Amino acid sequence: MDELRDRVRRVVRQVIMEMVARGDEPVVDEPAVRRPLLIANWKMHMNAASTRDFARRFEAPPGGVEVVVCPPCVLLPVLADALGAGTQVRLGAQDLHPAPQGAHTGEHGGPMLRDAGARYVLVGHSERRRAGEDDALIRDKLLAAEAAGLVPVLCVGEGEAERSAGATMRVLRGQLTAALAGRGAVQLDPAAFVIAYEPLWAIGTGRTASAAEAQEAVAFLRERLAELFSWGFARRVRMLYGGSAGPDNAVKLTAMADIDGLLVGGASLDPDTFGRMASALAGSKEEP
Ligand code: PGA
């Protein structure tokens, strides 16, 4: 797999150099460099004490992996404070309201999440879709995230019955298209937009998608993005897999060409386990 990837890179580089030498406009360019990304979704877990303990014990791997932790909102300032100013770890939120502020009891707007230290936000997580979020709301939340200067992590995924019925790609296409409806690539920065493929049957079940299944779905999403916008856009967007990801399957999953990282629930609560995953990701995406 690595060998093949290297050979492709060498050939592409060679073609570009020959074209440049001839004075032609290159029609192909180098593969996009997408920084590996590992996101923790703590869901409704942890408290101030365990958050401080996590910050003390978690060791970010050296190198290029970007690590984001999405605690419950109330713990954002605790985590920011415990990690300290010099930390490499970024903060994220698990959801946001589509309005920046207002009379929305119990909700959080993008600007206040950013003010509390968040730089990323999950949008359309299946646990929120299950609680009633529809495509139109998810689309508005994406826009609200961007307006607040937060990087949205759009979560998509099929249910078990949909996969058994052979409808996986149709579901993914529908969710992605609806979330981006009415948008042009100019309005969206590919470097500040992340997609997480999270099959519902794998979330919190201990049943992970195989690396081949995850790669197939993620590659399909990238192709669909290219159809909607352009290949130049799609190749720069980072795509994650999520659903019972852990230290034992992290390497296999992230060795796949289109999988740039993982969105991790249960296994992100323990700093040592999550640290092992960060190292695994660093290893599998390392340039030879
Ligand atoms: P899990 O959750 O890793 O516990 O399956 C993933 C998610 O819901 O983001």
PDB file of N, CA and C in Angstrom, residues 16-17 19 143 153 157 200:
ATOM      1  N   ILE A  16       4.910  16.393 -13.468  1.00  0.00           N
ATOM      2  CA  ILE A  16       4.853  17.852 -13.259  1.00  0.00           C
ATOM      3  C   ILE A  16       6.186  18.490 -13.663  1.00  0.00           C
ATOM      4  N   MET A  17       7.289  17.852 -13.243  1.00  0.00           N
ATOM      5  CA  MET A  17       8.597  18.430 -13.558  1.00  0.00           C
ATOM      6  C   MET A  17       8.810  18.489 -15.065  1.00  0.00           C
ATOM      7  N   MET A  19       6.471  18.702 -17.332  1.00  0.00           N
ATOM      8  CA  MET A  19       5.584  19.725 -17.907  1.00  0.00           C
ATOM      9  C   MET A  19       6.147  21.121 -17.662  1.00  0.00           C
ATOM     10  N   LEU A 143     -23.383  26.874   8.607  1.00  0.00           N
ATOM     11  CA  LEU A 143     -23.198  28.296   8.284  1.00  0.00           C
ATOM     12  C   LEU A 143     -22.859  29.083   9.541  1.00  0.00           C
ATOM     13  N   VAL A 153     -17.129  20.219  11.913  1.00  0.00           N
ATOM     14  CA  VAL A 153     -16.846  18.807  11.611  1.00  0.00           C
ATOM     15  C   VAL A 153     -18.202  18.184  11.316  1.00  0.00           C
ATOM     16  N   GLY A 157     -23.456   9.484   8.303  1.00  0.00           N
ATOM     17  CA  GLY A 157     -23.331   8.032   8.463  1.00  0.00           C
ATOM     18  C   GLY A 157     -24.655   7.341   8.290  1.00  0.00           C
ATOM     19  N   LEU A 200     -23.705   4.543  11.995  1.00  0.00           N
ATOM     20  CA  LEU A 200     -24.439   4.479  13.272  1.00  0.00           C
ATOM     21  C   LEU A 200     -24.246   3.144  13.986  1.00  0.00           C
TER      22      LEU A 200
END
